[in-house]
Short mmCIF file of N, CA, C and O in Angstrom, two decimals:
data_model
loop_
_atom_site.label_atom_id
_atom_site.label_comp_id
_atom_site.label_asym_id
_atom_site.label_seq_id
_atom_site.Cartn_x
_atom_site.Cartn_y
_atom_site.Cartn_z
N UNK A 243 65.85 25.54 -8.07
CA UNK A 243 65.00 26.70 -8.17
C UNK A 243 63.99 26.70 -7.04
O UNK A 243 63.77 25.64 -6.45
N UNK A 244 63.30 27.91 -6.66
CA UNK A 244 62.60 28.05 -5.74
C UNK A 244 61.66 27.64 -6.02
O UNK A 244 61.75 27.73 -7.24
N UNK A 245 60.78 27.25 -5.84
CA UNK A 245 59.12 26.94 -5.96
C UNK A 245 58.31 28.64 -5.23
O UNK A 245 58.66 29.49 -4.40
N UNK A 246 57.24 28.42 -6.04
CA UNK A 246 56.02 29.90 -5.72
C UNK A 246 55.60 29.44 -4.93
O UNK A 246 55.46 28.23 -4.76
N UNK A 247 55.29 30.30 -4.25
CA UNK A 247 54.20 30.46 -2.94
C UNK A 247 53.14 30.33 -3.37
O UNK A 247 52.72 31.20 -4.14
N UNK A 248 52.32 29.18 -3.03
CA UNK A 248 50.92 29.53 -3.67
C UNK A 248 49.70 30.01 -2.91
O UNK A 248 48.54 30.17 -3.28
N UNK A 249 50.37 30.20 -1.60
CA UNK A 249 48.95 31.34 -0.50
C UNK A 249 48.79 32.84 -0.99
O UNK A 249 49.62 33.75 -0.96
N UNK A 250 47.43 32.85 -1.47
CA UNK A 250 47.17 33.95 -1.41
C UNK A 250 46.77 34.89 -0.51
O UNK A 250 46.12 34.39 0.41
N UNK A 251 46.96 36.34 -0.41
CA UNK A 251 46.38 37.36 0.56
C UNK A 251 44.92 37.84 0.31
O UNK A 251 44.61 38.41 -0.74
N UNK A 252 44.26 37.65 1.05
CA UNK A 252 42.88 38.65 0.54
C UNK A 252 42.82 39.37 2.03
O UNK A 252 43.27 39.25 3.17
N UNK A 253 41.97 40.20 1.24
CA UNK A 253 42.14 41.90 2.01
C UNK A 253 40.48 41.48 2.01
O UNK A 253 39.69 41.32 1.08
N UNK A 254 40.34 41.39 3.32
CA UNK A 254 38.96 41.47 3.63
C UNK A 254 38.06 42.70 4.22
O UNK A 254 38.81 43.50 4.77
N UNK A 255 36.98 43.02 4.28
CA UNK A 255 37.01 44.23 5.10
C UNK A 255 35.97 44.32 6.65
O UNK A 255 34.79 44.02 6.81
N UNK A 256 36.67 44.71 7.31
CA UNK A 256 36.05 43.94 8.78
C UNK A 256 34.76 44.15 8.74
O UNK A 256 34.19 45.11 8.23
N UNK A 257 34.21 43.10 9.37
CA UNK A 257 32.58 43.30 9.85
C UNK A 257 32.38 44.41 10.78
O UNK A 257 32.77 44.42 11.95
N UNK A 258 31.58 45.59 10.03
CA UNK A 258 31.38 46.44 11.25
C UNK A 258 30.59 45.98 12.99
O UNK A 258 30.74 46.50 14.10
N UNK A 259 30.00 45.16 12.67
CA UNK A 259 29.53 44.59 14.04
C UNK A 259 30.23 43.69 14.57
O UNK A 259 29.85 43.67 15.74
N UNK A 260 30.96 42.98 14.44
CA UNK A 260 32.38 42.86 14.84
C UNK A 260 33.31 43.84 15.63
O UNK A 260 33.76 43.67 16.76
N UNK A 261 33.45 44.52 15.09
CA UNK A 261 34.04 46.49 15.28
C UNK A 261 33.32 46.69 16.30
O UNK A 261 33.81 46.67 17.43
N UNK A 262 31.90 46.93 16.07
CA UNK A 262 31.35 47.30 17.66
C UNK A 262 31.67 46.45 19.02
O UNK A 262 32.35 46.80 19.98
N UNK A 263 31.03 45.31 18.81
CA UNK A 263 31.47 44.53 19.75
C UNK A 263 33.02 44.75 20.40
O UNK A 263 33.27 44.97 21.59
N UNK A 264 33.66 44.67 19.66
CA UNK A 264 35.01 44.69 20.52
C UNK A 264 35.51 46.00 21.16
O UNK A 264 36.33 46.10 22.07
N UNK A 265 34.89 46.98 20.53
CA UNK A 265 35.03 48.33 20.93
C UNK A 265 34.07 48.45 22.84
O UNK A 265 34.39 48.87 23.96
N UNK A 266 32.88 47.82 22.20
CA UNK A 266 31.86 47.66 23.47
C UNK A 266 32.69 46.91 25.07
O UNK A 266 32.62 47.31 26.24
N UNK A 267 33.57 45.49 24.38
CA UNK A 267 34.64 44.80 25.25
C UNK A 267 35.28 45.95 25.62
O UNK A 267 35.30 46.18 26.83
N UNK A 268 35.92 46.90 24.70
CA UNK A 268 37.06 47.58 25.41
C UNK A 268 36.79 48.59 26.43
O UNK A 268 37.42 48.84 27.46
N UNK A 269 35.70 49.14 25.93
CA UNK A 269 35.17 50.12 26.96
C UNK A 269 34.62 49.18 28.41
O UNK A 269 34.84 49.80 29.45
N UNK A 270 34.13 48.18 28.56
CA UNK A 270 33.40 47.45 29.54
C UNK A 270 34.87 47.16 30.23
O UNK A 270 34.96 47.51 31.40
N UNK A 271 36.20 46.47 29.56
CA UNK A 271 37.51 46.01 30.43
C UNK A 271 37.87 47.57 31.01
O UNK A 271 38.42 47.41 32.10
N UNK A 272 37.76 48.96 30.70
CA UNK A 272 38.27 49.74 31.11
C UNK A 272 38.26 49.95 33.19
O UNK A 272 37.35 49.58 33.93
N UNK A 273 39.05 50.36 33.44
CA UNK A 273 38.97 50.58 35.12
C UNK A 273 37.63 51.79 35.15
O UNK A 273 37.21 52.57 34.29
N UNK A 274 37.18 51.48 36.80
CA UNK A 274 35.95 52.11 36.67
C UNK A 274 37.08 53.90 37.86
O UNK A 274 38.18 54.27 38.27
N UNK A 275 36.21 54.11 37.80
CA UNK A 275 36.67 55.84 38.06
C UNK A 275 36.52 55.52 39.40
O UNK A 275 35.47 55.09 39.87
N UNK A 276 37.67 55.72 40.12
CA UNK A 276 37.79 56.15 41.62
C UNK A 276 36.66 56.95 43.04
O UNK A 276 36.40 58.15 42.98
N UNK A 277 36.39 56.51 43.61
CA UNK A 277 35.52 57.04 44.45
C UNK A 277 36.32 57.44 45.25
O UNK A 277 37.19 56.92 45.94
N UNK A 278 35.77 58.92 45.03
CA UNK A 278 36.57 60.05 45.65
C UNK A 278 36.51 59.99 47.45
O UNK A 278 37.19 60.64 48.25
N UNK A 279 35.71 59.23 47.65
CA UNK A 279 35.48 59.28 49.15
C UNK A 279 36.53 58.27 49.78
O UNK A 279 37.11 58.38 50.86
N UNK A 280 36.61 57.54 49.08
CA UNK A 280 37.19 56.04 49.90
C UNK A 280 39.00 56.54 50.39
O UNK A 280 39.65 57.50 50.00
N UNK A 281 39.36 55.56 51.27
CA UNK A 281 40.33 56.07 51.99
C UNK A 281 41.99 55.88 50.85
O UNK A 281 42.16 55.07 49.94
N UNK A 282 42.80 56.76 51.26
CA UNK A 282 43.61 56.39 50.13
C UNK A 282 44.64 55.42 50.89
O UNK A 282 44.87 55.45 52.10
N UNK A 283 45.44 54.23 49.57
CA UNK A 283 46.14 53.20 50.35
C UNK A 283 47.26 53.82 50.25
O UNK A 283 47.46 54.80 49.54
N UNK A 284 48.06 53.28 50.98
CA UNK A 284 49.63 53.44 52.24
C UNK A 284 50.39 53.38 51.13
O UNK A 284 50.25 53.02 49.97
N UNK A 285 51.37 53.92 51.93
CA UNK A 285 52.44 54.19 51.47
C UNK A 285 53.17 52.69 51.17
O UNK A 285 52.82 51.84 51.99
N UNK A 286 54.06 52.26 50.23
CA UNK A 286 55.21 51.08 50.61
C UNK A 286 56.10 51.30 51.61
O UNK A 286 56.18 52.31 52.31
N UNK A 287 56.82 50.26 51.66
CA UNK A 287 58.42 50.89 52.20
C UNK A 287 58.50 51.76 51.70
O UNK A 287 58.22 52.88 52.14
N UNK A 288 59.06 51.41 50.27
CA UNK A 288 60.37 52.61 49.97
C UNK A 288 59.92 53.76 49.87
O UNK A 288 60.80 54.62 49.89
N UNK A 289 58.86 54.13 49.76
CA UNK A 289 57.79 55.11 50.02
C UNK A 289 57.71 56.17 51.22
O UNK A 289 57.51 57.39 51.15
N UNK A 290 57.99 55.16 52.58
CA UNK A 290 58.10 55.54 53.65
C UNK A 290 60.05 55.82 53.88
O UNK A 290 60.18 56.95 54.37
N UNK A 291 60.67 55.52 53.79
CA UNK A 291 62.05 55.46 53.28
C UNK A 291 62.23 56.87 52.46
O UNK A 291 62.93 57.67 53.08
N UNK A 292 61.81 57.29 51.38
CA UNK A 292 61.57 58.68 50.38
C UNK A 292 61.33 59.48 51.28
O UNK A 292 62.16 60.39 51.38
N UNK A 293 60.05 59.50 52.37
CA UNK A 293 59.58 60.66 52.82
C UNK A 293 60.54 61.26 53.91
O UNK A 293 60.28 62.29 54.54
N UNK A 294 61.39 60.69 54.03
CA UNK A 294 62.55 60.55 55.49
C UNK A 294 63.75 61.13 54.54
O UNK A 294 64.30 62.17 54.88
N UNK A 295 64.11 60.51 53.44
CA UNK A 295 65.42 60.29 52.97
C UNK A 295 65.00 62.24 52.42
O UNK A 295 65.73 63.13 52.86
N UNK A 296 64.13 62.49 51.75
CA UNK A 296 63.87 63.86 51.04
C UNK A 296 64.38 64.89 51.76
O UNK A 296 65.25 65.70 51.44
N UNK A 297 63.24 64.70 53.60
CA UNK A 297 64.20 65.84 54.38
C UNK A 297 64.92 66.31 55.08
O UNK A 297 64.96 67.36 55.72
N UNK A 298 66.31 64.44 54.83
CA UNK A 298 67.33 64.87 54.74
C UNK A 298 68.17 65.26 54.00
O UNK A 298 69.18 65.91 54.30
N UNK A 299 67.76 64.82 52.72
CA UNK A 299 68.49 65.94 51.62
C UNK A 299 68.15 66.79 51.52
O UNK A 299 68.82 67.33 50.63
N UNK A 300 67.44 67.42 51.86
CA UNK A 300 66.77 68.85 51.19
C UNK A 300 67.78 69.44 52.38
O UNK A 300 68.59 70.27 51.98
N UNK A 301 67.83 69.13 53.63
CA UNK A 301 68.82 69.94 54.99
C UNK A 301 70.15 69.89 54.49
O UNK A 301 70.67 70.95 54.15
N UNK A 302 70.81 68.74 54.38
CA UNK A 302 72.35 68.47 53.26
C UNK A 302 72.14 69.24 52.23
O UNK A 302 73.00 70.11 52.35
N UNK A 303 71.57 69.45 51.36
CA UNK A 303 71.47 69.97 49.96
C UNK A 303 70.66 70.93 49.63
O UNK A 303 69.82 70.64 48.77
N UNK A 304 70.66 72.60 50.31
CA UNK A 304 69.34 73.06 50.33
C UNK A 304 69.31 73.88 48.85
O UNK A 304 68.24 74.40 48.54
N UNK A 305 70.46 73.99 47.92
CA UNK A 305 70.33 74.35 46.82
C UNK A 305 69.68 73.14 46.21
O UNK A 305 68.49 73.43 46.06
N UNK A 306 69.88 72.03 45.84
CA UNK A 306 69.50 71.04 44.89
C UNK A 306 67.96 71.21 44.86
O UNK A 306 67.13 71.29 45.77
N UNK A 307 67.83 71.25 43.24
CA UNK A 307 66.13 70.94 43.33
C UNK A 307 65.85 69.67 43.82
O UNK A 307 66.60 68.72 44.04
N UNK A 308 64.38 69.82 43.98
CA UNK A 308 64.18 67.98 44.47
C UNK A 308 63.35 67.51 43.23
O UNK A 308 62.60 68.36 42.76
N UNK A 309 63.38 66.57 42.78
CA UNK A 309 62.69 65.92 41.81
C UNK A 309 63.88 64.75 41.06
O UNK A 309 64.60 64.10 41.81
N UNK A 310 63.93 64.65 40.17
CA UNK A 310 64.23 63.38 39.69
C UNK A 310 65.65 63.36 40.25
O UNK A 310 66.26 62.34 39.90
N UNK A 311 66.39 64.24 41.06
CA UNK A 311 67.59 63.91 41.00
C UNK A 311 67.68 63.37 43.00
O UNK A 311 68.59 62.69 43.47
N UNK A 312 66.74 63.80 43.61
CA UNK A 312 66.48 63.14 44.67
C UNK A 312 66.34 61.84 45.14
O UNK A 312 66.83 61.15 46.03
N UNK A 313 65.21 61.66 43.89
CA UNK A 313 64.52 59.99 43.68
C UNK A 313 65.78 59.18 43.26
O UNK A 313 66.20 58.29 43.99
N UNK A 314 66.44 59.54 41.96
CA UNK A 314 67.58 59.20 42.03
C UNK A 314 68.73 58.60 43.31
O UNK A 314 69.09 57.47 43.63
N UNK A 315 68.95 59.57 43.68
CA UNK A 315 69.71 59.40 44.88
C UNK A 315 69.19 58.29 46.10
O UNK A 315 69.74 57.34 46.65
N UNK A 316 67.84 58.94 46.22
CA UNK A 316 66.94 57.55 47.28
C UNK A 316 67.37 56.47 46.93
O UNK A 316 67.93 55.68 47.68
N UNK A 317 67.15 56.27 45.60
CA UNK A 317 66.81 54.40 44.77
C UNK A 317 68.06 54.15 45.19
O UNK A 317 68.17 53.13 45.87
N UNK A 318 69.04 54.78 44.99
CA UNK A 318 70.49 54.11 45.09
C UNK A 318 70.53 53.83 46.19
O UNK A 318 70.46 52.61 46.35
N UNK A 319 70.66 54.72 47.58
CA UNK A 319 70.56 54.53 48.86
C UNK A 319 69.81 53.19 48.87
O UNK A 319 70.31 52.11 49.22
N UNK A 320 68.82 53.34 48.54
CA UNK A 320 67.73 52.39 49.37
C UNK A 320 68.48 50.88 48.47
O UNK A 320 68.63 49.92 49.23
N UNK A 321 68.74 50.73 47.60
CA UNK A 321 69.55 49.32 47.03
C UNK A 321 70.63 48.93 47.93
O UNK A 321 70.98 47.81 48.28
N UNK A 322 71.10 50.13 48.24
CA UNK A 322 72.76 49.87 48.83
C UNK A 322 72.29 49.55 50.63
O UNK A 322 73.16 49.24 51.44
N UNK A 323 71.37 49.63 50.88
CA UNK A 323 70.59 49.12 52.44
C UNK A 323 70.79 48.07 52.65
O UNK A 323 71.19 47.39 51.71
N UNK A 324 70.62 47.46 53.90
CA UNK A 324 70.84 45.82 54.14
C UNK A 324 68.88 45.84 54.66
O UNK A 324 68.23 46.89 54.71
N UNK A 325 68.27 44.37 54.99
CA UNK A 325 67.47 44.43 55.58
C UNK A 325 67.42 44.93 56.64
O UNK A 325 66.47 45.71 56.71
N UNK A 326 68.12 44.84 57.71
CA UNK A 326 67.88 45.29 58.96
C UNK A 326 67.78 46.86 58.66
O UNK A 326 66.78 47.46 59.07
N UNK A 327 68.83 47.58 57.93
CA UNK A 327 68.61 48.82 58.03
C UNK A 327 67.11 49.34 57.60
O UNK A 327 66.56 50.34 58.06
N UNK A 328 66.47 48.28 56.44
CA UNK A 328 65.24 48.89 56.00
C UNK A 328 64.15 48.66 57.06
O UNK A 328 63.23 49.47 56.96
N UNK A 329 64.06 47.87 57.94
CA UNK A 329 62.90 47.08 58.52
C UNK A 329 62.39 48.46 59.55
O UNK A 329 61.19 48.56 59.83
N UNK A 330 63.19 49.26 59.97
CA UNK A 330 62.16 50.11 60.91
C UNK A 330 60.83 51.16 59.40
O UNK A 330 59.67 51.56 59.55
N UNK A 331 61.66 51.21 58.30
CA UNK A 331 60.80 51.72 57.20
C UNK A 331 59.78 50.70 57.14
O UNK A 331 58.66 51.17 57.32
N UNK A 332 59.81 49.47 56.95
CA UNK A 332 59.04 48.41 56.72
C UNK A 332 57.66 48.02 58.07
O UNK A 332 56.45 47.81 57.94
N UNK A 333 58.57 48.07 59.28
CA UNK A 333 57.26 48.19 60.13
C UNK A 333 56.58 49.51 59.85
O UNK A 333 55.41 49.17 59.70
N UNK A 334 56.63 50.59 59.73
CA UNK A 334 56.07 52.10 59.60
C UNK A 334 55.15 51.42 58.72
O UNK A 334 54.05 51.19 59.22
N UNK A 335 55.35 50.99 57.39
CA UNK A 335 54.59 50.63 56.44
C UNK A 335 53.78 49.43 56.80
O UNK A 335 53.14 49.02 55.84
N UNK A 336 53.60 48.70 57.99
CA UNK A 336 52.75 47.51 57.75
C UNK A 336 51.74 48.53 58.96
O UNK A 336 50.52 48.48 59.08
N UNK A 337 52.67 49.36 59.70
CA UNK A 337 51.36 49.73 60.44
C UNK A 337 50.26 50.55 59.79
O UNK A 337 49.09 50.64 60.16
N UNK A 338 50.83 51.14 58.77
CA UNK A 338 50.02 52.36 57.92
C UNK A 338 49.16 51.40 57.34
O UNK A 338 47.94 51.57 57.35
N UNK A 339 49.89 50.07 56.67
CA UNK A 339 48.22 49.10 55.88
C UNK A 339 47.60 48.80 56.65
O UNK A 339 46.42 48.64 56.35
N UNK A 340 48.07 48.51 58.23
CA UNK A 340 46.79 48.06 58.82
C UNK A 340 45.63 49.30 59.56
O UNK A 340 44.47 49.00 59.85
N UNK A 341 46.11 50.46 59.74
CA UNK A 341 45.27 51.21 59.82
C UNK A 341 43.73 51.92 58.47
O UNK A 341 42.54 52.25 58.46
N UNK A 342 45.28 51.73 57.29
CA UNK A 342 44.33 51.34 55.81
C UNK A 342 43.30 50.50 55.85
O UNK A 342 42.20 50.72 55.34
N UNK A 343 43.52 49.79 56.27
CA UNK A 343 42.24 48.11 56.01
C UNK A 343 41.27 48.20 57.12
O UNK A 343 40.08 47.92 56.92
N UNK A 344 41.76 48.62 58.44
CA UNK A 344 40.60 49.17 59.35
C UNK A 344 39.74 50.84 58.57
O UNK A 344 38.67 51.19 59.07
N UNK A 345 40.19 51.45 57.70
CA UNK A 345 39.78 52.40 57.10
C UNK A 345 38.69 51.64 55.71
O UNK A 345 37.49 51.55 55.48
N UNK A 346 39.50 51.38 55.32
CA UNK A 346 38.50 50.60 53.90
C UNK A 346 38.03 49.86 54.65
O UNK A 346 37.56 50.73 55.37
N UNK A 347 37.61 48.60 55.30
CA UNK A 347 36.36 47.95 55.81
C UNK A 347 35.40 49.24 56.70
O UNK A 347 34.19 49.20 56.48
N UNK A 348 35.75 50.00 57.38
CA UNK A 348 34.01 51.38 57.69
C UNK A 348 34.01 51.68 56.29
O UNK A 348 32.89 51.42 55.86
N UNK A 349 34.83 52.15 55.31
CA UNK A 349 34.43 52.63 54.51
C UNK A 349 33.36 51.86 53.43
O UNK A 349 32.42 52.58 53.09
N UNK A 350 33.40 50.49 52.86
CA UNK A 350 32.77 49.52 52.95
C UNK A 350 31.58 48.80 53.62
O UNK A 350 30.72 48.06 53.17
N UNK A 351 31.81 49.22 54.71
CA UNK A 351 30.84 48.86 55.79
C UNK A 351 29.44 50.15 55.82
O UNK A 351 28.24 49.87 55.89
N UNK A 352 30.02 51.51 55.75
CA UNK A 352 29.35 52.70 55.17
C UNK A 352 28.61 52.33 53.99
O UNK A 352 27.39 52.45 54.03
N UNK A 353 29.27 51.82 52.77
CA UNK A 353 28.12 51.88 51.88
C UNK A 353 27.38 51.11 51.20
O UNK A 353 26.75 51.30 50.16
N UNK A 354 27.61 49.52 52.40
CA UNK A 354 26.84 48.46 52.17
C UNK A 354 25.08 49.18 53.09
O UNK A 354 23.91 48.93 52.80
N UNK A 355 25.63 50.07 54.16
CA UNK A 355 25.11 50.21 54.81
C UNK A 355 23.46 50.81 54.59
O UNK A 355 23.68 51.83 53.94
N UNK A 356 22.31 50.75 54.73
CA UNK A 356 20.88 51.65 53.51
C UNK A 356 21.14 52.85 54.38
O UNK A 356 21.53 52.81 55.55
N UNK A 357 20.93 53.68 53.84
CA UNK A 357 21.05 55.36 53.65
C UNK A 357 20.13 55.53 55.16
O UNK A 357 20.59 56.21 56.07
N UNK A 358 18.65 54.76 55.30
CA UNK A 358 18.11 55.29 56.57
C UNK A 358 18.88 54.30 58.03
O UNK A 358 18.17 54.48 59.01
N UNK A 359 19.62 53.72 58.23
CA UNK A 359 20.38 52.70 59.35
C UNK A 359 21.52 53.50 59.55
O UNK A 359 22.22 53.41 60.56
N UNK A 360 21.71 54.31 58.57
CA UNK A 360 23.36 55.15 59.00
C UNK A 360 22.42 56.54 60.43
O UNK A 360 21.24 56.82 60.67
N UNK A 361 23.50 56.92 60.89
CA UNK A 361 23.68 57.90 62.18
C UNK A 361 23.35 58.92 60.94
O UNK A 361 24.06 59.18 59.97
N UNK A 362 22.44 59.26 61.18
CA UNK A 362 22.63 61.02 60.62
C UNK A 362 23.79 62.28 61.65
O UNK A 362 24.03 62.40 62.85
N UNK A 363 24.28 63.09 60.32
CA UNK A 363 25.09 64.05 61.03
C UNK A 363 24.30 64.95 60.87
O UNK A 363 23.38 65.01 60.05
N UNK A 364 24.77 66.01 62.00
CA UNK A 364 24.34 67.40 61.98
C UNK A 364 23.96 68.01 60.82
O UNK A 364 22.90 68.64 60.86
N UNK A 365 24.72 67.98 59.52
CA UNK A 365 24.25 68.45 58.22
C UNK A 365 23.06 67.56 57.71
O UNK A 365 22.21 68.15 57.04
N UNK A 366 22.92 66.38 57.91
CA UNK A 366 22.24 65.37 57.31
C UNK A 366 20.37 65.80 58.12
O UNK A 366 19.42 66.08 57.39
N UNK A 367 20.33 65.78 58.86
CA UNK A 367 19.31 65.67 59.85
C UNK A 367 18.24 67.70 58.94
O UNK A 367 18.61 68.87 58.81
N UNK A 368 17.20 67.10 58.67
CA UNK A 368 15.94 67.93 58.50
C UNK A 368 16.23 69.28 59.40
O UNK A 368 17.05 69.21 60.31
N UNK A 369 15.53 70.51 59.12
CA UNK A 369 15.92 71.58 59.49
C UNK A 369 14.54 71.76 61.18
O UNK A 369 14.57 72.52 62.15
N UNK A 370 13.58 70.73 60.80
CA UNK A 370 12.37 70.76 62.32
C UNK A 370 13.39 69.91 63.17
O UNK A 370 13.50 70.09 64.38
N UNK A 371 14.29 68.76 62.32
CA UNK A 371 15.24 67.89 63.64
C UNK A 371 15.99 68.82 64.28
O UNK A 371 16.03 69.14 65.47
N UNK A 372 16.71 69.30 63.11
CA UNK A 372 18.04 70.57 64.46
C UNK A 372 16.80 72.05 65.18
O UNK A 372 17.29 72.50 66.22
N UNK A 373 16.12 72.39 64.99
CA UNK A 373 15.46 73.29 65.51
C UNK A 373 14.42 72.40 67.01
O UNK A 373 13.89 73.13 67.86
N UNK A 374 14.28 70.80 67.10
CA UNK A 374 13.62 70.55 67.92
C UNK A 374 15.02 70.14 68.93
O UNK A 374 14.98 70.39 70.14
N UNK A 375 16.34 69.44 68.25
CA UNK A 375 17.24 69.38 69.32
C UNK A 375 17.53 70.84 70.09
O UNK A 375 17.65 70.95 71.31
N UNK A 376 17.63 72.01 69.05
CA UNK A 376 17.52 72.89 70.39
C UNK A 376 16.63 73.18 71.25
O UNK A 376 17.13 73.20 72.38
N UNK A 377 15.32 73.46 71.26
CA UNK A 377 14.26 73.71 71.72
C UNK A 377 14.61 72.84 72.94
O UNK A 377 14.70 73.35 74.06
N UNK A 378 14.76 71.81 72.76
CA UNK A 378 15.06 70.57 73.96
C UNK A 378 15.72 70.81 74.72
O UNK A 378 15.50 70.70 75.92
N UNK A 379 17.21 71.42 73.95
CA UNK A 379 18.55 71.71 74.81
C UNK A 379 18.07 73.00 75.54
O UNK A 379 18.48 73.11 76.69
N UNK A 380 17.29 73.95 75.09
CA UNK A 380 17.04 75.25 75.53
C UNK A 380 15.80 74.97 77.05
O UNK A 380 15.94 75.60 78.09
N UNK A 381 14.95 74.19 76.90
CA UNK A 381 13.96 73.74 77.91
C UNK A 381 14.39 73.37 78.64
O UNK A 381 14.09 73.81 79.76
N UNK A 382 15.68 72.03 78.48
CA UNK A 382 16.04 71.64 79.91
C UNK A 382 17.23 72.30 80.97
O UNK A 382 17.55 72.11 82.14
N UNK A 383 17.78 73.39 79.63
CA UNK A 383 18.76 74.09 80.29
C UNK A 383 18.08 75.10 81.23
O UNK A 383 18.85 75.67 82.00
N UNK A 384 16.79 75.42 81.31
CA UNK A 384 15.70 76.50 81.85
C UNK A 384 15.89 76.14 83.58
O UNK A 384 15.23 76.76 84.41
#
């Protein structure tokens, strides 16, 4: 014969501050929201490979919609590639990150930077600054 189980279940009911806390964790682990300014990153390969492969199908295939049945078609292509065939896609793509990373470090470099050490632009600069650069430009052009 079987023998009883003798663990019981109890139904406890959570500590609401408990509840907060972890709710507080979840919101704090969330990703923070994109800064719309910063430069956007590169393309991959196959990325760079897609943007090539699209308009030549779209010239071969000018009925076919493009969307999943394109991508489709790419992925296969691009599996059925050897390396060598991919590598001119692959340099395209290391040059695009490195122009990326020279982009994100000014961009970085911008907003370590204090607000009065940056170059003011034309929009930025007081309305007596642009009215005395002309006055200037207008005097010595005299």
């Amino acid at each position: 014969m079987r023998a009883l189980r003798n663990a019981v279940v109890t139904h406890k009911k959570p500590n609401p501050q408990k509840l907060k806390q972890r709710k507080a964790e979840m919101k704090s682990t969330k990703s923070k929201k994109k800064d719309q300014n910063a430069p956007k990153r590169p393309a991959t390969t196959f990325f760079v490979f897609m943007e090539e492969f699209r308009k030549t199908y779209k010239e071969q295939f000018p009925d076919a919609k493009a969307g999943p049945v394109v991508g489709k078609v790419g992925g296969e292509k691009w599996k059925s590639m050897s390396d060598a065939e991919k590598a001119p896609y692959a340099e395209k793509a290391l040059k695009r990150k490195a122009e990326y990373e020279i982009a994100l470090e000014a961009y970085k470099n911008n907003l370590n930077c204090p607000q009065n050490h940056r170059m003011p632009t034309e929009s930025q600069k007081s309305t007596s600054e642009v009215n005395d650069d002309t006055e200037q430009e207008a005097s010595s052009s005299s």
